[in-house]
Short mmCIF file of N, CA and C in Angstrom, two decimals:
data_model
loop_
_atom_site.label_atom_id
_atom_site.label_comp_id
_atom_site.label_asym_id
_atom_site.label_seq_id
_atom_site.Cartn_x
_atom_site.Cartn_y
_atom_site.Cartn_z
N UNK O 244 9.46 -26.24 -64.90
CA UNK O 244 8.21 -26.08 -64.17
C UNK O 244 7.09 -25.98 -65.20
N UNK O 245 5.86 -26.91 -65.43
CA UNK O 245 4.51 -27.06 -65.82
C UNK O 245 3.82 -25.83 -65.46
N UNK O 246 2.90 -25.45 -66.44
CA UNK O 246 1.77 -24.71 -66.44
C UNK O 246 0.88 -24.93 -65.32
N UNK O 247 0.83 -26.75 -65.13
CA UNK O 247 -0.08 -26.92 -64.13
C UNK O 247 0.56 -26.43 -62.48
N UNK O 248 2.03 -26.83 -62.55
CA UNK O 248 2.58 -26.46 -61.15
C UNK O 248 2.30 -25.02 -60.70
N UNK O 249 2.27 -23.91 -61.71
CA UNK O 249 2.28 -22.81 -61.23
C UNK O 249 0.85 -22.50 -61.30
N UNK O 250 -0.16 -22.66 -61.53
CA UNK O 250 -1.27 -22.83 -61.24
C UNK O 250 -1.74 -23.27 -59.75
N UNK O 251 -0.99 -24.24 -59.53
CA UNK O 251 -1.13 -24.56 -58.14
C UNK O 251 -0.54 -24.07 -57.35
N UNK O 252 0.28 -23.04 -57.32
CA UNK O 252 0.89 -22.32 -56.38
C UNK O 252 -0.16 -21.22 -56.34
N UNK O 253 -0.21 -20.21 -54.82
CA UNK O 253 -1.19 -19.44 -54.71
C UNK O 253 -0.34 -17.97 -54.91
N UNK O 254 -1.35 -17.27 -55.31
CA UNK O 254 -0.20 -15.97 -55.31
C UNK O 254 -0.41 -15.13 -54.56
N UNK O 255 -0.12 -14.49 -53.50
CA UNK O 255 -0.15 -13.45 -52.24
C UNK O 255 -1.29 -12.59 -52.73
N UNK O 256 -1.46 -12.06 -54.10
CA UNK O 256 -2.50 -10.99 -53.61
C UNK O 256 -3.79 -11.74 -53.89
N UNK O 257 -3.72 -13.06 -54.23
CA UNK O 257 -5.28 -13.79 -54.14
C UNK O 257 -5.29 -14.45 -52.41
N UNK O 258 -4.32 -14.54 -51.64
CA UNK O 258 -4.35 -14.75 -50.39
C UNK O 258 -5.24 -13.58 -49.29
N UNK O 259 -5.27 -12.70 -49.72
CA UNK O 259 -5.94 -11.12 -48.75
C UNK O 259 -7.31 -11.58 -48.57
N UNK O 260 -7.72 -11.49 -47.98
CA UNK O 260 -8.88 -11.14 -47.42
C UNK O 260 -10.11 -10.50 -48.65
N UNK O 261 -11.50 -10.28 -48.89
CA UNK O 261 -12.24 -9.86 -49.85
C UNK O 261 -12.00 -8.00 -48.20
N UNK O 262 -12.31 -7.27 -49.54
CA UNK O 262 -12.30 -6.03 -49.05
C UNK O 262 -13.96 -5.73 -47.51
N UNK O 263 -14.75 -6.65 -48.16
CA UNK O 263 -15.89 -6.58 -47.38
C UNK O 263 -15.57 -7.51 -46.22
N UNK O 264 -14.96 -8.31 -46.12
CA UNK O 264 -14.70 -9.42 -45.08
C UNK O 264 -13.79 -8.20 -44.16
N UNK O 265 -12.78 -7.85 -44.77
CA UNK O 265 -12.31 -6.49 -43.79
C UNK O 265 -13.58 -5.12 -43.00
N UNK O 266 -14.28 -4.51 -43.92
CA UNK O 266 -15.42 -3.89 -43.64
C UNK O 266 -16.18 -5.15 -42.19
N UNK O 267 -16.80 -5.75 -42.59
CA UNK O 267 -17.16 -6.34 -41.77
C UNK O 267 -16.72 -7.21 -40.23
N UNK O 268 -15.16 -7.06 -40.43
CA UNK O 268 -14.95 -7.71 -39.07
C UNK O 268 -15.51 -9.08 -39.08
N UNK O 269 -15.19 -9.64 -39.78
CA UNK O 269 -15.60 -11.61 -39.63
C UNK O 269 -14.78 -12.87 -40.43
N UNK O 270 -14.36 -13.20 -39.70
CA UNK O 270 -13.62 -14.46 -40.33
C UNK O 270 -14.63 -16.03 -40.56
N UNK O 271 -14.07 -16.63 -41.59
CA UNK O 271 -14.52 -18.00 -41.56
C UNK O 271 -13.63 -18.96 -41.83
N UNK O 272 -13.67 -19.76 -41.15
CA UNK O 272 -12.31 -20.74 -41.20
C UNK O 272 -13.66 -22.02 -41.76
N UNK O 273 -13.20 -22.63 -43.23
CA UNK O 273 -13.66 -23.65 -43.43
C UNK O 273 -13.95 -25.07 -42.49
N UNK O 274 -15.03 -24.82 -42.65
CA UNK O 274 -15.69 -26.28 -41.50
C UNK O 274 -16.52 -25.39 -39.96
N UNK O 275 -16.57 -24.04 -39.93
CA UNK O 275 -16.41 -23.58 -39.00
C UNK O 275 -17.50 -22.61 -39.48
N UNK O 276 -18.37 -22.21 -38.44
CA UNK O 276 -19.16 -21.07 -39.21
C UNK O 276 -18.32 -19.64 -38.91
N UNK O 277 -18.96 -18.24 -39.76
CA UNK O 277 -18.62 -17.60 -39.47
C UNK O 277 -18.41 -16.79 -38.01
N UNK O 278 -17.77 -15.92 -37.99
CA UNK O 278 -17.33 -15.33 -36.58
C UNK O 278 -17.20 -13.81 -37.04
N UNK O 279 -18.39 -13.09 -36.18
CA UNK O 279 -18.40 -11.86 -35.98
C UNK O 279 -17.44 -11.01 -34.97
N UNK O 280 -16.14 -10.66 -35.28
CA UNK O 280 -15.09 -10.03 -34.26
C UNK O 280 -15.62 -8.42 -33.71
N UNK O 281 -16.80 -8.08 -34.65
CA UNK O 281 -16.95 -6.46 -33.98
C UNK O 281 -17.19 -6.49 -32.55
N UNK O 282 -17.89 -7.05 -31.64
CA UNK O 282 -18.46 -6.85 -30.53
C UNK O 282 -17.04 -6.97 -29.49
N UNK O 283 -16.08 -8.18 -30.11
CA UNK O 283 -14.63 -8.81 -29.39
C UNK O 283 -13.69 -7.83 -29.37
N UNK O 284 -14.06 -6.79 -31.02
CA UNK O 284 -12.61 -5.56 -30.75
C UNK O 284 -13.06 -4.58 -30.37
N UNK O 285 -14.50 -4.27 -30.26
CA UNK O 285 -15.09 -2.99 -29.66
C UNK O 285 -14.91 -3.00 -28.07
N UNK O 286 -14.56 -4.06 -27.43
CA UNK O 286 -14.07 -4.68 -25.92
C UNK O 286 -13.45 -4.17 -25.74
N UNK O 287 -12.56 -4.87 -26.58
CA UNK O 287 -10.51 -4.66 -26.31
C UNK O 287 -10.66 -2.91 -26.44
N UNK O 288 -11.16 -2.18 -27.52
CA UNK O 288 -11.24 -0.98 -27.57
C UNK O 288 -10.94 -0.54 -26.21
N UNK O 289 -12.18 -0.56 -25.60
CA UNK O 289 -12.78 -0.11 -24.38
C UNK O 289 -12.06 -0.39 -23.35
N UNK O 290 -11.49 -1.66 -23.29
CA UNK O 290 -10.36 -2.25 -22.27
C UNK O 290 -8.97 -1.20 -22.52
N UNK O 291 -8.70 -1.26 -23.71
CA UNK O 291 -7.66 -0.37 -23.47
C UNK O 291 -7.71 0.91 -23.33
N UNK O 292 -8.52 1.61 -23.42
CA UNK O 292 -8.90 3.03 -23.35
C UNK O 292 -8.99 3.23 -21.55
N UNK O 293 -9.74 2.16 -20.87
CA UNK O 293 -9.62 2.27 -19.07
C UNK O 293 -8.29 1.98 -18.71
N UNK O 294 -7.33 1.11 -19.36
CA UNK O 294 -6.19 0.97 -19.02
C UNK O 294 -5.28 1.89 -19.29
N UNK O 295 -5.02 2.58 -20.11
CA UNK O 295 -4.51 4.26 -20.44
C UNK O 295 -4.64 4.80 -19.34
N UNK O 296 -6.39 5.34 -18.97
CA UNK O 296 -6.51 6.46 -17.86
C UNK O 296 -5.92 5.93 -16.41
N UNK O 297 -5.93 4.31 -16.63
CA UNK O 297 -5.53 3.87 -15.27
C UNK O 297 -3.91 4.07 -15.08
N UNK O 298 -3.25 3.89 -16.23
CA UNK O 298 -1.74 4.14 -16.73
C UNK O 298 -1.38 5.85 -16.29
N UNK O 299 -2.34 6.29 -16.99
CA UNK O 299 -1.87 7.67 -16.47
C UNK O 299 -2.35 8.61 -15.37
N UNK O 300 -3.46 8.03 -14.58
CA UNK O 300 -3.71 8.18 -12.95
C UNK O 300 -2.65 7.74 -12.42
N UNK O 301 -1.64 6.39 -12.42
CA UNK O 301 -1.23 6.11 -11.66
C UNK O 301 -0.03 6.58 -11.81
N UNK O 302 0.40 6.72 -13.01
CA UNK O 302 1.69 8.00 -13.22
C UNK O 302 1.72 8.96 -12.70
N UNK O 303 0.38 10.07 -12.12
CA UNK O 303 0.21 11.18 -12.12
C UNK O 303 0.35 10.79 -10.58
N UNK O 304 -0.11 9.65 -10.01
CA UNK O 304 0.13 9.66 -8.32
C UNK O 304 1.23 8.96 -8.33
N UNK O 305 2.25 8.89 -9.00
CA UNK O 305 3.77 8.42 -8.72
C UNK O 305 4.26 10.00 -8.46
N UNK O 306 4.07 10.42 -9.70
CA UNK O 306 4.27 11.53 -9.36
C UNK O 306 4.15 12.67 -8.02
N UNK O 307 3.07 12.85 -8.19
CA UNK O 307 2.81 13.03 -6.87
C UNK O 307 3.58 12.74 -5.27
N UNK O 308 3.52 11.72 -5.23
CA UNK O 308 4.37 10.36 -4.73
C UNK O 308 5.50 11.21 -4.91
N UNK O 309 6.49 10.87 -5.38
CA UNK O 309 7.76 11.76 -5.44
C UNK O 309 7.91 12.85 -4.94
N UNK O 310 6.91 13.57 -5.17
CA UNK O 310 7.35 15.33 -4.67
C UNK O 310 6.95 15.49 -3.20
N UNK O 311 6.48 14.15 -2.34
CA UNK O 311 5.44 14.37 -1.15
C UNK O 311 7.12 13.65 -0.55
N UNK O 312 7.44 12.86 -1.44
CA UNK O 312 7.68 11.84 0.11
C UNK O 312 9.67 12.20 0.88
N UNK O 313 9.89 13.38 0.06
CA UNK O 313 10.89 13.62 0.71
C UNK O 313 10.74 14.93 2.20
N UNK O 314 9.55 15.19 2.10
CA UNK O 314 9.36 15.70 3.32
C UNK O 314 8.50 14.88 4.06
N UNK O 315 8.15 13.72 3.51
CA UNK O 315 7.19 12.79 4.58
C UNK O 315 8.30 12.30 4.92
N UNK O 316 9.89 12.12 4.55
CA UNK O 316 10.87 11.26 5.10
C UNK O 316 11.30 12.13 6.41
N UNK O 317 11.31 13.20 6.18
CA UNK O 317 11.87 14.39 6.22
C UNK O 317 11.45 14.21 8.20
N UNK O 318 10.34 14.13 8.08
CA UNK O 318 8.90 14.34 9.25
C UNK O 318 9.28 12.77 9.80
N UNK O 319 9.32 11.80 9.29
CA UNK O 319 9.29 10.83 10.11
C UNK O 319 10.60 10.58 10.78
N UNK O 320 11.32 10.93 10.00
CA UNK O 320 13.25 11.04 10.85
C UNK O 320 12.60 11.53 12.38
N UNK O 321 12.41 12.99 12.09
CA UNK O 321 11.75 13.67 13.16
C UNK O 321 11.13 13.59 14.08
N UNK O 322 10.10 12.76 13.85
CA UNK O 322 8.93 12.26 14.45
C UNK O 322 9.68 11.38 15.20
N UNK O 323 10.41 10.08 14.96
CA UNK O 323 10.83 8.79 15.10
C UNK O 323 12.33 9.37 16.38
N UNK O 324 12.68 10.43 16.25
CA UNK O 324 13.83 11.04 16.76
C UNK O 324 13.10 11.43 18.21
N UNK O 325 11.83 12.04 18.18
CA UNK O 325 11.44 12.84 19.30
C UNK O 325 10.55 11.74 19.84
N UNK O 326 10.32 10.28 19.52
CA UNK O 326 9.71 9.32 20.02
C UNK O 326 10.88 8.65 20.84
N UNK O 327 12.24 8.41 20.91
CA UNK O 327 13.09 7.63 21.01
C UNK O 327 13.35 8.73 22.30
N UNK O 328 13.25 9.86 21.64
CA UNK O 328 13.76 11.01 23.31
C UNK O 328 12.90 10.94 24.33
N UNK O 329 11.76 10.74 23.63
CA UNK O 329 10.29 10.64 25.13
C UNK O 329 10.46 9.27 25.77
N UNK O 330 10.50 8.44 24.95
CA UNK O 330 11.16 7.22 25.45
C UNK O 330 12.28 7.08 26.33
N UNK O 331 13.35 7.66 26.29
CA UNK O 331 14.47 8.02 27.28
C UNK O 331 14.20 9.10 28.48
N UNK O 332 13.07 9.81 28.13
CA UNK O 332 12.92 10.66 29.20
C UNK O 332 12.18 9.66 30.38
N UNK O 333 10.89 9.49 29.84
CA UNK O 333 9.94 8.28 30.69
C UNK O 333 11.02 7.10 31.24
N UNK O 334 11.68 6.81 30.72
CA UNK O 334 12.20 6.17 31.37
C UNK O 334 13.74 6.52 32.97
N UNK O 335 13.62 7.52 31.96
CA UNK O 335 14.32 8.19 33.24
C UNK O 335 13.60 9.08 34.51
N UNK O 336 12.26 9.06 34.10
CA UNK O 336 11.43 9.66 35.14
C UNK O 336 11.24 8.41 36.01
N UNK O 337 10.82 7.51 35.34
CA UNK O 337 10.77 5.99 36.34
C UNK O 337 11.66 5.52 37.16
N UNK O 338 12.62 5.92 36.85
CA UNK O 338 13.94 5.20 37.39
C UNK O 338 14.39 6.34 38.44
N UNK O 339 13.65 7.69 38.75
CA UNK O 339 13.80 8.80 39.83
C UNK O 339 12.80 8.33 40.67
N UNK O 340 11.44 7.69 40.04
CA UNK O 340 10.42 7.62 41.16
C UNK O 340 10.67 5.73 41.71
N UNK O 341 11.44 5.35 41.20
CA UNK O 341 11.93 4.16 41.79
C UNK O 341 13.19 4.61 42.74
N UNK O 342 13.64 5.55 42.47
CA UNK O 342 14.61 5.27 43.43
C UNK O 342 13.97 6.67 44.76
N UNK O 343 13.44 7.15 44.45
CA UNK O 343 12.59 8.14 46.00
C UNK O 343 11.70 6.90 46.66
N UNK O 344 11.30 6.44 45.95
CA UNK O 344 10.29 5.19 46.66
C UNK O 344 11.19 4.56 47.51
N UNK O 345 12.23 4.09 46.77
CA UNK O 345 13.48 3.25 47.49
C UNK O 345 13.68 3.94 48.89
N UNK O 346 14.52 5.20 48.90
CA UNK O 346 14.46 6.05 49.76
C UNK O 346 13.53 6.61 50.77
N UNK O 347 12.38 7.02 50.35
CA UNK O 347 10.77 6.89 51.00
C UNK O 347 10.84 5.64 51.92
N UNK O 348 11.16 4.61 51.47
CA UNK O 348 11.17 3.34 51.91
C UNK O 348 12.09 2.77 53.25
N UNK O 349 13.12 3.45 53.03
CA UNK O 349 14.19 3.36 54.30
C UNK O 349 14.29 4.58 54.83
N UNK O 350 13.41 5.63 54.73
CA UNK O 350 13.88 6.73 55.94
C UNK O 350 12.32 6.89 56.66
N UNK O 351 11.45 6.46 56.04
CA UNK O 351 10.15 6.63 56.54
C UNK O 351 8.87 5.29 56.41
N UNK O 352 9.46 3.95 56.79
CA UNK O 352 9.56 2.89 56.63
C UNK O 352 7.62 2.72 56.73
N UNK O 353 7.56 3.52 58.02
CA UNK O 353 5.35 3.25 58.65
C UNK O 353 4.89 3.94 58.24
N UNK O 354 5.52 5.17 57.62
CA UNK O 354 4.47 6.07 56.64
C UNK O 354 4.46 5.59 55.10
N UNK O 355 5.64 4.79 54.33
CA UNK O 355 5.66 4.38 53.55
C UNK O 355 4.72 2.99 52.96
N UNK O 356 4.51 2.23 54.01
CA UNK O 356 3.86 1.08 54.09
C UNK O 356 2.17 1.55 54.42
N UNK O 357 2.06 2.57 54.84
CA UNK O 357 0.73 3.29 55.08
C UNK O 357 -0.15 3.84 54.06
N UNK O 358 0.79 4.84 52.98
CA UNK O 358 0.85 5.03 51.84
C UNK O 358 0.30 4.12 50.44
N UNK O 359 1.56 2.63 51.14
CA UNK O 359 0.93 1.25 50.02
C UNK O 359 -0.25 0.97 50.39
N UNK O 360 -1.00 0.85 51.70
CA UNK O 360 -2.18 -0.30 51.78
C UNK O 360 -3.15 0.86 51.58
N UNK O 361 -3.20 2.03 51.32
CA UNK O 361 -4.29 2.97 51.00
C UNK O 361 -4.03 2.67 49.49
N UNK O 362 -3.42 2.60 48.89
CA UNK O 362 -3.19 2.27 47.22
C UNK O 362 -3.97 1.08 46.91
N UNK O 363 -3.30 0.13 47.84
CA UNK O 363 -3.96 -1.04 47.28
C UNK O 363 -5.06 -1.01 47.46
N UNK O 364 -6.35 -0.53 48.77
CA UNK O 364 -7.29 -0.64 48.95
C UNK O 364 -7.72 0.18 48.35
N UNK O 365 -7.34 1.44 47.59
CA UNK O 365 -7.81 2.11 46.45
C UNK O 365 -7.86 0.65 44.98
N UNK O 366 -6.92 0.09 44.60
CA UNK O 366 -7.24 -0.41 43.61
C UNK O 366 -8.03 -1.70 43.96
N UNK O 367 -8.56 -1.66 45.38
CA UNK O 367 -9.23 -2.77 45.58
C UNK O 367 -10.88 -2.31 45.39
N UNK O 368 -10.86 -1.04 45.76
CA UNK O 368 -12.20 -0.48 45.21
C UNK O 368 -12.60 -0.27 43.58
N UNK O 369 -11.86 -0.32 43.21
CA UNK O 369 -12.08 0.02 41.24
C UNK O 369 -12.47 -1.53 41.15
#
């Protein structure tokens, strides 16, 4: 290997950056003008600093979240249990006033039919 070959090789610590080009935040890529990065990382700064608090708001309502929702399960079993019973009741109240009507119907046939056309001419007045 020539004097000249190793000359032409570059050596890593002439590759770094000038210490002020670091201070300053700016690159220049030959052919290209310079580029001021302070304003681009003072962003990102800022971007990541809202994304943290947003990281750890939303941790803090997971949290949260967790300790709520085994008695919100707790309540809706419950809830969902005593909806299904009212549901079976109403329906079994319907099915008593369907069958007295029924009955109403065959033991008192002209008072029953007397009964309907006052209904209807009630819902004929609304």
């Amino acid at each position: 290997m020539s004097t000249s070959e190793s000359a032409d090789t570059t050596n890593p610590t002439d590759a770094k950056p000038s210490t002020r080009a670091n201070t300053a935040l700016s690159t220049s890529i030959p052919g290209l003008p310079a580029l001021d990065l302070s304003p681009t990382l003072n962003s990102q700064k800022e971007q990541l600093e809202i994304y943290r608090h947003l990281l750890e708001t939303l941790a803090q309502s997971e949290q949260e979240s967790a300790l709520i929702f085994p008695t919100l399960s707790k309540s809706l079993t419950t809830h969902t249990a005593t909806l299904v019973k009212l549901k079976d009741d109403l329906h079994n109240v319907f099915m008593r006033i369907r069958a007295l009507k029924t009955r109403f119907q065959s033991e008192y046939p002209d008072a029953f039919d007397y009964v309907q056309s006052l209904h209807v001419k009630e819902l004929e007045d609304e």
